[in-house]
Structures are given as C-alpha cells and as structure tokens.
Amino acid sequence: MDVSVFGTGYVGLIQAAALADVGHRVLCVDIDPNKIRQLQQAVPPISEPGLSSTLEENIKAGRLLFTTQASDAVEHAELIFIAVGTPADEDGSADLSHVLNVARQIANLMEADRTLIIKSTVPVGTADQVSATAVEELQRRGKGSLKVRVVSNPEFLKEGSALVDCMRPDRIIVGTSDDEARDQMSDLYAPFCRNHDKLMFMDNRSAELTKYAANAMLATRISFMNELANLTELLGADIEAVRKGIGSDPRIGYHFIYPGCGFGGSCFPKDLRALLHTAEHAGMPLKLLRSVTDVNDHQRHILFSKLKAQFPGGLAGKSIAVWGLAFKPNTDDMREAPSRYLMEALWAERASVQAYDPEAMSECRRLYGYRDDLHLCATRDDTLEDADALVICTEWKNFRVVDFDTLASKLRARVIVDGRNLYNPEQVAAAGLHYCGIGLRHIVPEALRP
C-alpha cells in the first residue's frame, strides 16, 4: 500500500520504517530540510537499536522516501499518518496546533478522498477536531464533496525497543466509525497479524483514552513501588524481597514494579499531565494520578538527598561520578531524566560532575554546553578518577558487573548511591563501600562506621 507520514520524529520515523520493512511504499515529509537530507542518507536523528540498518535497507529498496514537500505526500497516498509533536502547554494540556495545522494543510492540498491516521498522542476528542478542521478547509476550497476519514491509531512504543515493538506489537488500537477506514487499516496492518489478529477496533474517543490510560497505569505501578521502597527503608525491610514476593502473584506480575529514582522521558510525565488536565476540564479531578505525579516529583530528588546525607560537611568542592545520563537504557533521550535533576542540584551546591553514558553524551553536551563543573568521560571507569562518590542513574548493561575493590580504591569517600539497585548490598559492603540503594538496607562497612 502507498502510505505517507507527516513528521519524522520518534514516532513517525519508527512507524515509517516498520511499514516500509514489510513492503509498503512510504513517503515521509518534514519541514526540516537538514533532517530530510540526513534521513535520505539513512542517518537517523535519534538513537534506537536497529533503526539505521532498517532505514538503509528500505531506502535502497525504494520503499522509503523522504521529502520536504507536503504536496508530494498528499498526492502519494490515500493513507496519511499524522505523527507530529504535541508538546505540553504551561497548564499541562497538549498543544494540538501542529496536528491541526497538518490536517488543514492536507485538506488544502488533497484532490481525492484521504484517510488521516492520528499517530501522535492526543487528548480525547482530537479526532473530532481534526475532522472538523479538514472539513472546514475543504468547504473553504469548494471541495466539500471530498471525504476525509479520521482514524485514531495511538502508539505504544518503548524507547530502546521501539522498532521491535512496532514490528511485533502486543496490540494495534484503531479508533474509527468508518467501515472503509476499518478495511484500510486491516489491510495496512495485515503483515503484523500473521500469528493472530492483533487489531482492536473501537470508537475514536476510546482509542485516544486507551493510550493515556496505559501510560497512567504503568506510571502508577512505578510510583507505588517507589513510595513503598521509601517506606521499606524506614521499616528496615528489603524492597527486593518485597518485589519478588508481590511479583509472584500472577494478578500483579513483575513488570514495572522495580523501584528507582523516578520515571522520565517524553511520554509518562507529559501524558500524565495531559490526562490530569483533561480530567480537570471534564470536572472530575483524578486524585490517584495526581498522587502518582507527586510521588514521582519527590523521587526525582532521591539520589541527591541520599548523596547529600553522606557528606555532612556539604558537597561544595566534591567531584561526583555519574553513570548514566539517558532516562533509560538503549536511548539517548534525556528528557526529564533523573540524571538532570541530580546534576543540576549538584551544581547548585558547587559540586562537579564526571559523567558517562553509552549513548547520551552528545545530547548532554547539547543541553548543558561546556562548563567547568561538567566533565564528560570516554569510559565509565574514567569517571572514577579523583571522584568522591559514584551515583548510578541509568541501568545500562555495562554497569551491571564491576570490580568493587577497584571502586573502593578509587572513590575517596567510598560511597555509591545506586538509583537502580544493580548490586548486592552485602557484596558492596564487603569491599569496604557504603552502598545506598532504593528501598534497601544500608550496610555500612566497619571501616566507615563512626
């Protein structure tokens, strides 16, 4: 099938690559000519496993094309994805201006019926707004006889495994009341349903809410475990034992019950704020989800609090090694990452940071530039030179195995603050290190006891 995609950000580019990889002919349009030139050379603007090779293969095969000309994209395909950004306004609501502008632009250019597929994460009722915007533009042009079908097709991608998620989805949510659009979406996604039918059809508003509800549920599980972990420390219990105990219940399971230093990224924080705003506007404040965000706001500062508690004399002049800058592994995304809250708090205390991340070093430099209190190191071990303490913000695989004796010899204060509970506290303490995890018993080595 011929498909066009407006927007080559994270969602649009992943969707386009996956559709092209199963044989569809996909044309992507973006207003940024530099990005388009890079993409035509199979250079993605984001770090995502497998994406670069998938782009290269499908560009060479002629199934994946890129342009800055919206008219080409509208002419190319009857099925047109809208995958542009919906940034948060100051009140937390989603800014739909980009989505509605694209809908208006498509209606201004189309000379035949088109199906608009909303892939962007949007509030409930957006499909109605997109439809009304397109119809209004067609009537203005005197093309009111043309038909615009609007489909809600939210994404459920996880950064770091987004391409795999798109190629092998758990479910494909499609919101539409149009029989022809339903048939088109069935044909479009048929290659992804070979083992069993993963398509779930519903009305537009239910599809839009499903996206927010899914992220809200996952965020709730994370905040629940984080709050429980903080209580666990006060009670002298072990959150890892508790996690295994409750996770063994099949009604609960092990997914998303790992305590840590708070959730970040582009989805959970923004989507929770948007859903809270929608609920407030509807006259039904969501008290539970408000608490979820409050817990996460507190948890974002837990690493700094734990670290500061180990230095009664203050952190001024201290050098802190930081492992992990991205908000999660296998991405370079630092949006609302725990590392940012930690580093900015350290700088406010006049401490310096020596940081390493396998993917996010360039992004960190872009965000913070060159400054005397930030040193980006070539390897994780380089961060330990002349460091007073180590803080782990991201659970990259190459942080899981370490030589604790080496850490004890390098870290001047012999302190590790682990926001991801990567290590066994007894093993760390045996090497003479003070290990502070999330919800774990603090074991202070004899040599460090007062």
Short mmCIF file of C-alpha atoms in Angstrom, two decimals:
data_model
loop_
_atom_site.label_atom_id
_atom_site.label_comp_id
_atom_site.label_asym_id
_atom_site.label_seq_id
_atom_site.Cartn_x
_atom_site.Cartn_y
_atom_site.Cartn_z
CA MET A 1 0.00 0.00 0.00
CA ASP A 2 1.03 3.63 -0.51
CA VAL A 3 1.43 5.47 2.79
CA SER A 4 2.53 8.98 3.72
CA VAL A 5 3.78 10.10 7.12
CA PHE A 6 3.80 13.71 8.31
CA GLY A 7 6.54 14.08 10.90
CA THR A 8 9.87 12.27 11.17
CA GLY A 9 10.26 12.45 14.93
CA TYR A 10 10.48 9.38 17.11
CA VAL A 11 7.01 8.02 16.43
CA GLY A 12 6.72 8.94 12.76
CA LEU A 13 10.13 7.61 11.78
CA ILE A 14 9.73 4.30 13.62
CA GLN A 15 6.27 3.77 12.13
CA ALA A 16 7.50 4.60 8.64
CA ALA A 17 10.47 2.24 8.90
CA ALA A 18 8.31 -0.64 10.15
CA LEU A 19 5.69 -0.17 7.41
CA ALA A 20 8.34 0.00 4.70
CA ASP A 21 10.08 -3.07 6.08
CA VAL A 22 7.00 -5.24 5.48
CA GLY A 23 6.64 -3.98 1.91
CA HIS A 24 4.52 -0.83 1.97
CA ARG A 25 5.68 2.20 -0.05
CA VAL A 26 6.19 5.01 2.44
CA LEU A 27 6.86 8.71 1.84
CA CYS A 28 7.82 10.82 4.88
CA VAL A 29 7.54 14.60 4.94
CA ASP A 30 9.16 17.02 7.39
CA ILE A 31 9.68 20.78 7.36
CA ASP A 32 13.34 20.48 8.42
CA PRO A 33 15.47 20.19 5.25
CA ASN A 34 18.61 19.23 7.19
CA LYS A 35 16.82 16.33 8.84
CA ILE A 36 15.45 15.18 5.49
CA ARG A 37 18.92 15.27 3.91
CA GLN A 38 20.28 13.17 6.76
CA LEU A 39 17.44 10.68 6.52
CA GLN A 40 17.94 10.32 2.78
CA GLN A 41 21.44 9.13 3.73
CA ALA A 42 19.95 6.71 6.29
CA VAL A 43 21.24 8.78 9.22
CA PRO A 44 18.53 8.83 11.90
CA PRO A 45 18.21 11.83 14.25
CA ILE A 46 17.56 9.50 17.19
CA SER A 47 19.37 6.58 18.79
CA GLU A 48 17.29 3.42 18.50
CA PRO A 49 18.62 -0.14 18.08
CA GLY A 50 18.22 -1.45 14.53
CA LEU A 51 16.82 1.76 13.09
CA SER A 52 19.81 2.83 10.99
CA SER A 53 20.14 -0.50 9.18
CA THR A 54 16.38 -0.71 8.62
CA LEU A 55 16.36 2.76 7.09
CA GLU A 56 19.31 1.94 4.84
CA GLU A 57 17.78 -1.31 3.59
CA ASN A 58 14.40 0.19 2.77
CA ILE A 59 15.79 3.35 1.21
CA LYS A 60 17.93 1.22 -1.12
CA ALA A 61 14.88 -0.90 -1.96
CA GLY A 62 12.91 2.23 -2.88
CA ARG A 63 10.22 1.57 -0.28
CA LEU A 64 11.11 4.51 1.95
CA LEU A 65 11.40 8.08 0.67
CA PHE A 66 11.78 11.47 2.34
CA THR A 67 10.70 14.94 1.22
CA THR A 68 10.00 18.46 2.44
CA GLN A 69 7.10 18.84 0.01
CA ALA A 70 3.73 18.29 1.66
CA SER A 71 2.03 18.26 -1.74
CA ASP A 72 4.06 15.19 -2.75
CA ALA A 73 3.00 13.34 0.40
CA VAL A 74 -0.70 14.18 -0.06
CA GLU A 75 -0.61 13.10 -3.69
CA HIS A 76 1.36 9.93 -2.92
CA ALA A 77 -1.08 8.12 -0.66
CA GLU A 78 -4.68 7.78 0.41
CA LEU A 79 -3.50 6.76 3.88
CA ILE A 80 -1.71 9.61 5.66
CA PHE A 81 -0.26 9.34 9.16
CA ILE A 82 -0.09 12.45 11.33
CA ALA A 83 2.87 11.96 13.68
CA VAL A 84 3.88 15.49 14.65
CA GLY A 85 4.64 16.71 18.15
CA THR A 86 2.08 17.58 20.81
CA PRO A 87 4.21 19.47 23.34
CA ALA A 88 2.77 20.33 26.73
CA ASP A 89 1.45 23.83 27.35
CA GLU A 90 2.13 25.60 30.63
CA ASP A 91 -1.11 24.24 32.11
CA GLY A 92 -0.13 20.66 31.20
CA SER A 93 -2.54 20.37 28.28
CA ALA A 94 -1.32 19.00 24.95
CA ASP A 95 -0.66 21.61 22.28
CA LEU A 96 -2.59 20.42 19.21
CA SER A 97 -1.56 23.25 16.92
CA HIS A 98 0.85 21.09 14.90
CA VAL A 99 -1.69 18.30 14.48
CA LEU A 100 -4.45 20.66 13.37
CA ASN A 101 -2.11 22.57 11.06
CA VAL A 102 -1.18 19.33 9.30
CA ALA A 103 -4.85 18.38 8.96
CA ARG A 104 -5.57 21.79 7.46
CA GLN A 105 -2.59 21.51 5.12
CA ILE A 106 -3.66 18.08 3.88
CA ALA A 107 -7.22 19.30 3.25
CA ASN A 108 -5.84 22.29 1.38
CA LEU A 109 -3.84 20.02 -0.96
CA MET A 110 -5.98 16.90 -1.45
CA GLU A 111 -7.80 16.32 -4.72
CA ALA A 112 -9.26 12.94 -3.77
CA ASP A 113 -10.57 11.21 -0.64
CA ARG A 114 -8.00 10.71 2.10
CA THR A 115 -7.76 8.81 5.39
CA LEU A 116 -5.93 10.68 8.14
CA ILE A 117 -4.41 8.42 10.80
CA ILE A 118 -3.57 10.21 14.03
CA LYS A 119 -0.43 8.58 15.46
CA SER A 120 0.51 11.46 17.74
CA THR A 121 -0.50 11.14 21.37
CA VAL A 122 -3.54 13.39 21.63
CA PRO A 123 -6.32 14.14 24.15
CA VAL A 124 -9.78 12.66 23.90
CA GLY A 125 -11.77 14.49 21.25
CA THR A 126 -8.85 15.32 18.98
CA ALA A 127 -10.15 13.15 16.12
CA ASP A 128 -13.32 15.24 16.12
CA GLN A 129 -11.26 18.43 15.96
CA VAL A 130 -9.11 17.06 13.12
CA SER A 131 -12.21 16.06 11.17
CA ALA A 132 -13.86 19.44 11.70
CA THR A 133 -10.68 21.29 10.71
CA ALA A 134 -10.28 19.29 7.50
CA VAL A 135 -13.95 19.61 6.53
CA GLU A 136 -13.85 23.35 7.13
CA GLU A 137 -10.82 23.72 4.86
CA LEU A 138 -12.38 21.59 2.11
CA GLN A 139 -15.54 23.67 2.20
CA ARG A 140 -13.48 26.85 2.02
CA ARG A 141 -11.89 25.49 -1.16
CA GLY A 142 -15.22 24.47 -2.61
CA LYS A 143 -14.21 20.79 -2.33
CA GLY A 144 -16.86 19.75 0.15
CA SER A 145 -17.67 16.63 -1.84
CA LEU A 146 -14.29 15.10 -0.93
CA LYS A 147 -14.31 12.74 2.02
CA VAL A 148 -11.89 12.79 4.94
CA ARG A 149 -11.85 9.73 7.16
CA VAL A 150 -10.13 10.23 10.53
CA VAL A 151 -8.63 7.29 12.42
CA SER A 152 -7.13 7.25 15.91
CA ASN A 153 -4.18 4.86 16.00
CA PRO A 154 -2.10 5.53 19.15
CA GLU A 155 1.42 4.19 19.51
CA PHE A 156 2.66 2.01 22.36
CA LEU A 157 6.41 2.13 21.76
CA LYS A 158 9.13 1.77 24.36
CA GLU A 159 12.25 3.80 23.70
CA GLY A 160 15.16 1.42 23.33
CA SER A 161 12.99 -1.29 21.76
CA ALA A 162 10.63 0.83 19.66
CA LEU A 163 11.34 -0.77 16.31
CA VAL A 164 10.81 -4.26 17.71
CA ASP A 165 7.62 -3.06 19.42
CA CYS A 166 6.37 -1.69 16.12
CA MET A 167 7.25 -4.81 14.15
CA ARG A 168 5.84 -7.21 16.76
CA PRO A 169 3.11 -5.28 18.57
CA ASP A 170 1.16 -6.65 21.51
CA ARG A 171 -1.96 -4.96 20.16
CA ILE A 172 -2.89 -2.42 17.50
CA ILE A 173 -5.56 0.00 18.68
CA VAL A 174 -7.69 1.53 15.92
CA GLY A 175 -10.42 4.05 16.59
CA THR A 176 -12.87 4.65 13.77
CA SER A 177 -16.58 4.57 12.97
CA ASP A 178 -15.99 4.37 9.22
CA ASP A 179 -16.27 0.95 7.57
CA GLU A 180 -13.95 1.86 4.69
CA ALA A 181 -11.27 3.14 7.08
CA ARG A 182 -11.62 -0.08 9.06
CA ASP A 183 -10.96 -2.13 5.92
CA GLN A 184 -7.97 0.05 5.02
CA MET A 185 -6.41 -0.35 8.46
CA SER A 186 -6.97 -4.11 8.34
CA ASP A 187 -5.09 -4.29 5.03
CA LEU A 188 -2.35 -1.96 6.25
CA TYR A 189 -1.60 -3.97 9.37
CA ALA A 190 -2.20 -7.45 7.94
CA PRO A 191 1.58 -8.21 7.79
CA PHE A 192 1.77 -7.63 11.56
CA CYS A 193 -1.10 -10.04 12.33
CA ARG A 194 0.15 -13.26 10.77
CA ASN A 195 0.21 -15.25 14.02
CA HIS A 196 -3.06 -13.84 15.32
CA ASP A 197 -5.22 -10.79 14.85
CA LYS A 198 -3.79 -8.01 16.98
CA LEU A 199 -6.19 -5.35 15.74
CA MET A 200 -8.60 -3.94 18.30
CA PHE A 201 -11.28 -1.69 16.80
CA MET A 202 -13.18 0.82 18.88
CA ASP A 203 -14.52 4.37 18.65
CA ASN A 204 -12.09 7.28 18.30
CA ARG A 205 -12.53 8.62 21.82
CA SER A 206 -11.94 5.24 23.43
CA ALA A 207 -8.79 4.76 21.35
CA GLU A 208 -7.48 8.17 22.38
CA LEU A 209 -8.14 7.46 26.06
CA THR A 210 -6.59 3.98 25.85
CA LYS A 211 -3.17 5.49 25.14
CA TYR A 212 -3.30 7.77 28.18
CA ALA A 213 -4.79 5.05 30.38
CA ALA A 214 -1.98 2.62 29.52
CA ASN A 215 0.78 5.08 30.41
CA ALA A 216 -1.07 6.19 33.54
CA MET A 217 -1.34 2.60 34.75
CA LEU A 218 2.37 1.92 34.17
CA ALA A 219 3.37 5.18 35.85
CA THR A 220 1.14 4.27 38.80
CA ARG A 221 2.94 0.96 39.29
CA ILE A 222 6.31 2.73 39.26
CA SER A 223 5.27 5.39 41.76
CA PHE A 224 3.65 2.77 44.00
CA MET A 225 6.90 0.83 44.19
CA ASN A 226 8.96 3.96 44.73
CA GLU A 227 6.78 5.08 47.61
CA LEU A 228 6.82 1.58 49.08
CA ALA A 229 10.62 1.48 48.74
CA ASN A 230 10.96 4.68 50.74
CA LEU A 231 8.77 3.19 53.48
CA THR A 232 10.78 -0.04 53.35
CA GLU A 233 13.96 1.81 54.28
CA LEU A 234 12.30 3.36 57.34
CA LEU A 235 11.00 -0.03 58.45
CA GLY A 236 14.29 -1.85 57.96
CA ALA A 237 12.89 -4.19 55.32
CA ASP A 238 14.23 -5.08 51.85
CA ILE A 239 12.28 -3.88 48.82
CA GLU A 240 13.84 -6.54 46.59
CA ALA A 241 12.37 -9.26 48.77
CA VAL A 242 9.03 -7.45 48.77
CA ARG A 243 9.16 -7.02 44.98
CA LYS A 244 9.72 -10.73 44.42
CA GLY A 245 7.01 -11.58 46.91
CA ILE A 246 4.30 -9.49 45.26
CA GLY A 247 5.53 -10.11 41.72
CA SER A 248 4.99 -13.83 42.12
CA ASP A 249 1.26 -13.13 42.36
CA PRO A 250 0.00 -13.57 38.75
CA ARG A 251 -2.53 -10.81 39.33
CA ILE A 252 0.37 -8.41 39.85
CA GLY A 253 3.34 -9.79 37.91
CA TYR A 254 6.90 -8.46 37.75
CA HIS A 255 6.50 -5.80 35.06
CA PHE A 256 7.03 -2.20 36.15
CA ILE A 257 7.48 -2.93 39.87
CA TYR A 258 11.17 -2.09 40.05
CA PRO A 259 11.87 0.78 42.44
CA GLY A 260 14.17 3.51 41.24
CA CYS A 261 14.83 7.23 41.02
CA GLY A 262 11.64 8.23 39.24
CA PHE A 263 10.32 7.98 35.70
CA GLY A 264 11.26 10.44 32.99
CA GLY A 265 11.32 10.53 29.20
CA SER A 266 8.96 12.04 26.69
CA CYS A 267 5.81 10.03 27.46
CA PHE A 268 4.89 9.32 31.07
CA PRO A 269 5.36 12.83 32.55
CA LYS A 270 3.75 14.63 29.61
CA ASP A 271 0.90 12.17 29.17
CA LEU A 272 0.05 12.19 32.87
CA ARG A 273 -0.11 15.99 32.89
CA ALA A 274 -2.31 15.98 29.79
CA LEU A 275 -4.70 13.39 31.27
CA LEU A 276 -4.90 15.30 34.53
CA HIS A 277 -5.73 18.47 32.59
CA THR A 278 -8.40 16.65 30.58
CA ALA A 279 -9.98 15.30 33.76
CA GLU A 280 -9.93 18.72 35.44
CA HIS A 281 -11.58 20.23 32.36
CA ALA A 282 -14.25 17.49 32.48
CA GLY A 283 -14.96 18.33 36.12
CA MET A 284 -13.51 15.14 37.59
CA PRO A 285 -10.05 15.57 39.13
CA LEU A 286 -8.08 12.32 39.20
CA LYS A 287 -6.81 12.15 42.79
CA LEU A 288 -4.91 8.90 42.35
CA LEU A 289 -2.98 10.08 39.30
CA ARG A 290 -2.26 13.43 40.96
CA SER A 291 -0.60 11.45 43.75
CA VAL A 292 1.34 9.42 41.18
CA THR A 293 2.89 12.61 39.80
CA ASP A 294 3.54 13.96 43.30
CA VAL A 295 5.40 10.78 44.28
CA ASN A 296 7.46 10.95 41.09
CA ASP A 297 8.30 14.62 41.65
CA HIS A 298 9.68 13.66 45.06
CA GLN A 299 11.52 10.60 43.75
CA ARG A 300 13.39 12.64 41.17
CA HIS A 301 15.38 14.21 44.02
CA ILE A 302 16.03 11.00 45.96
CA LEU A 303 19.53 10.46 44.54
CA PHE A 304 20.68 13.91 45.56
CA SER A 305 19.12 13.54 49.02
CA LYS A 306 20.85 10.21 49.61
CA LEU A 307 24.17 11.56 48.37
CA LYS A 308 24.00 14.73 50.41
CA ALA A 309 23.29 12.72 53.56
CA GLN A 310 26.71 11.07 53.15
CA PHE A 311 28.54 14.40 53.24
CA PRO A 312 27.66 16.21 56.48
CA GLY A 313 30.17 18.91 55.64
CA GLY A 314 28.43 19.70 52.36
CA LEU A 315 29.06 18.87 48.71
CA ALA A 316 30.90 22.04 47.73
CA GLY A 317 34.15 21.15 46.01
CA LYS A 318 33.27 17.46 45.75
CA SER A 319 33.58 15.56 42.48
CA ILE A 320 30.78 13.08 41.77
CA ALA A 321 30.97 10.29 39.19
CA VAL A 322 27.67 9.76 37.38
CA TRP A 323 26.94 6.59 35.43
CA GLY A 324 24.04 7.01 33.04
CA LEU A 325 22.54 10.18 31.60
CA ALA A 326 19.63 8.92 29.46
CA PHE A 327 16.31 8.39 31.22
CA LYS A 328 16.51 4.68 30.33
CA PRO A 329 18.94 2.32 28.54
CA ASN A 330 19.25 1.98 24.74
CA THR A 331 18.34 5.58 24.02
CA ASP A 332 20.00 8.99 24.09
CA ASP A 333 16.82 10.70 25.36
CA MET A 334 17.44 12.88 28.41
CA ARG A 335 14.02 14.48 28.64
CA GLU A 336 13.12 14.69 32.35
CA ALA A 337 15.87 12.15 33.09
CA PRO A 338 16.84 11.58 36.76
CA SER A 339 20.42 12.48 35.88
CA ARG A 340 19.39 16.03 35.06
CA TYR A 341 17.78 16.64 38.43
CA LEU A 342 20.84 15.19 40.14
CA MET A 343 23.43 17.15 38.18
CA GLU A 344 21.61 20.46 38.45
CA ALA A 345 21.26 20.00 42.22
CA LEU A 346 24.97 19.17 42.49
CA TRP A 347 25.95 22.26 40.55
CA ALA A 348 23.75 24.37 42.81
CA GLU A 349 25.82 23.02 45.73
CA ARG A 350 29.07 23.90 43.87
CA ALA A 351 30.00 20.25 43.26
CA SER A 352 31.37 18.99 39.93
CA VAL A 353 30.19 16.06 37.81
CA GLN A 354 32.20 13.45 35.90
CA ALA A 355 29.69 11.61 33.73
CA TYR A 356 29.49 8.77 31.24
CA ASP A 357 26.67 7.30 29.15
CA PRO A 358 27.00 4.92 26.18
CA GLU A 359 24.61 6.97 24.01
CA ALA A 360 23.64 10.29 25.58
CA MET A 361 26.96 12.15 25.73
CA SER A 362 26.22 14.36 22.71
CA GLU A 363 22.74 15.08 24.00
CA CYS A 364 24.16 16.08 27.37
CA ARG A 365 26.61 18.43 25.67
CA ARG A 366 23.79 19.90 23.60
CA LEU A 367 21.72 20.53 26.73
CA TYR A 368 24.43 21.91 29.02
CA GLY A 369 27.25 23.00 26.74
CA TYR A 370 30.79 23.34 28.01
CA ARG A 371 31.10 24.18 31.68
CA ASP A 372 33.87 23.81 34.25
CA ASP A 373 31.79 21.63 36.57
CA LEU A 374 30.81 19.08 33.92
CA HIS A 375 33.32 16.58 32.56
CA LEU A 376 32.09 14.02 30.02
CA CYS A 377 34.36 11.00 30.17
CA ALA A 378 35.23 8.46 27.48
CA THR A 379 34.51 5.41 29.65
CA ARG A 380 32.66 4.61 32.84
CA ASP A 381 35.97 3.94 34.63
CA ASP A 382 37.37 7.33 33.64
CA THR A 383 34.63 8.96 35.74
CA LEU A 384 36.16 7.44 38.88
CA GLU A 385 39.46 9.32 38.70
CA ASP A 386 39.61 11.71 41.67
CA ALA A 387 35.89 11.17 42.34
CA ASP A 388 34.49 11.30 45.86
CA ALA A 389 31.38 9.19 45.20
CA LEU A 390 29.53 7.34 42.45
CA VAL A 391 25.86 7.73 41.53
CA ILE A 392 24.13 5.34 39.11
CA CYS A 393 21.19 6.89 37.25
CA THR A 394 20.59 4.50 34.32
CA GLU A 395 20.62 0.69 34.28
CA TRP A 396 22.84 0.17 31.23
CA LYS A 397 24.02 -3.43 30.89
CA ASN A 398 27.68 -2.49 31.04
CA PHE A 399 27.17 -1.06 34.53
CA ARG A 400 25.95 -4.36 35.98
CA VAL A 401 29.31 -6.05 36.55
CA VAL A 402 32.02 -4.10 38.37
CA ASP A 403 35.12 -4.72 40.48
CA PHE A 404 34.11 -3.39 43.89
CA ASP A 405 37.69 -3.48 45.17
CA THR A 406 38.64 -1.11 42.35
CA LEU A 407 35.73 1.17 43.21
CA ALA A 408 36.81 1.17 46.86
CA SER A 409 40.32 2.19 45.89
CA LYS A 410 39.14 4.96 43.55
CA LEU A 411 36.26 6.65 45.39
CA ARG A 412 37.65 8.94 48.06
CA ALA A 413 34.53 8.79 50.27
CA ARG A 414 33.81 5.16 49.33
CA VAL A 415 30.15 5.96 48.66
CA ILE A 416 27.88 4.50 45.96
CA VAL A 417 24.33 5.77 45.50
CA ASP A 418 22.53 3.36 43.19
CA GLY A 419 19.25 4.59 41.73
CA ARG A 420 18.64 1.24 40.00
CA ASN A 421 19.59 -1.35 42.66
CA LEU A 422 22.08 -3.07 40.38
CA TYR A 423 24.26 -4.63 43.07
CA ASN A 424 24.09 -6.91 46.07
CA PRO A 425 24.46 -4.74 49.20
CA GLU A 426 26.43 -7.37 51.11
CA GLN A 427 28.99 -7.74 48.31
CA VAL A 428 29.43 -3.99 48.07
CA ALA A 429 29.84 -3.60 51.81
CA ALA A 430 32.36 -6.46 51.88
CA ALA A 431 34.61 -4.36 49.65
CA GLY A 432 34.51 -1.51 52.17
CA LEU A 433 31.98 0.64 50.32
CA HIS A 434 28.90 2.37 51.70
CA TYR A 435 26.08 1.37 49.35
CA CYS A 436 22.83 3.36 49.24
CA GLY A 437 20.16 1.78 47.06
CA ILE A 438 16.43 2.44 46.77
CA GLY A 439 14.48 0.63 49.47
CA LEU A 440 17.46 -1.49 50.51
CA ARG A 441 19.03 -1.90 53.93
CA HIS A 442 22.03 0.36 54.34
CA ILE A 443 25.06 -1.71 55.27
CA VAL A 444 27.90 0.48 56.46
CA PRO A 445 31.29 -1.30 56.34
CA GLU A 446 33.11 -1.48 59.64
CA ALA A 447 35.90 0.75 58.36
CA LEU A 448 33.38 3.52 57.65
CA ARG A 449 31.38 3.25 60.88
CA PRO A 450 31.73 6.17 63.31
#
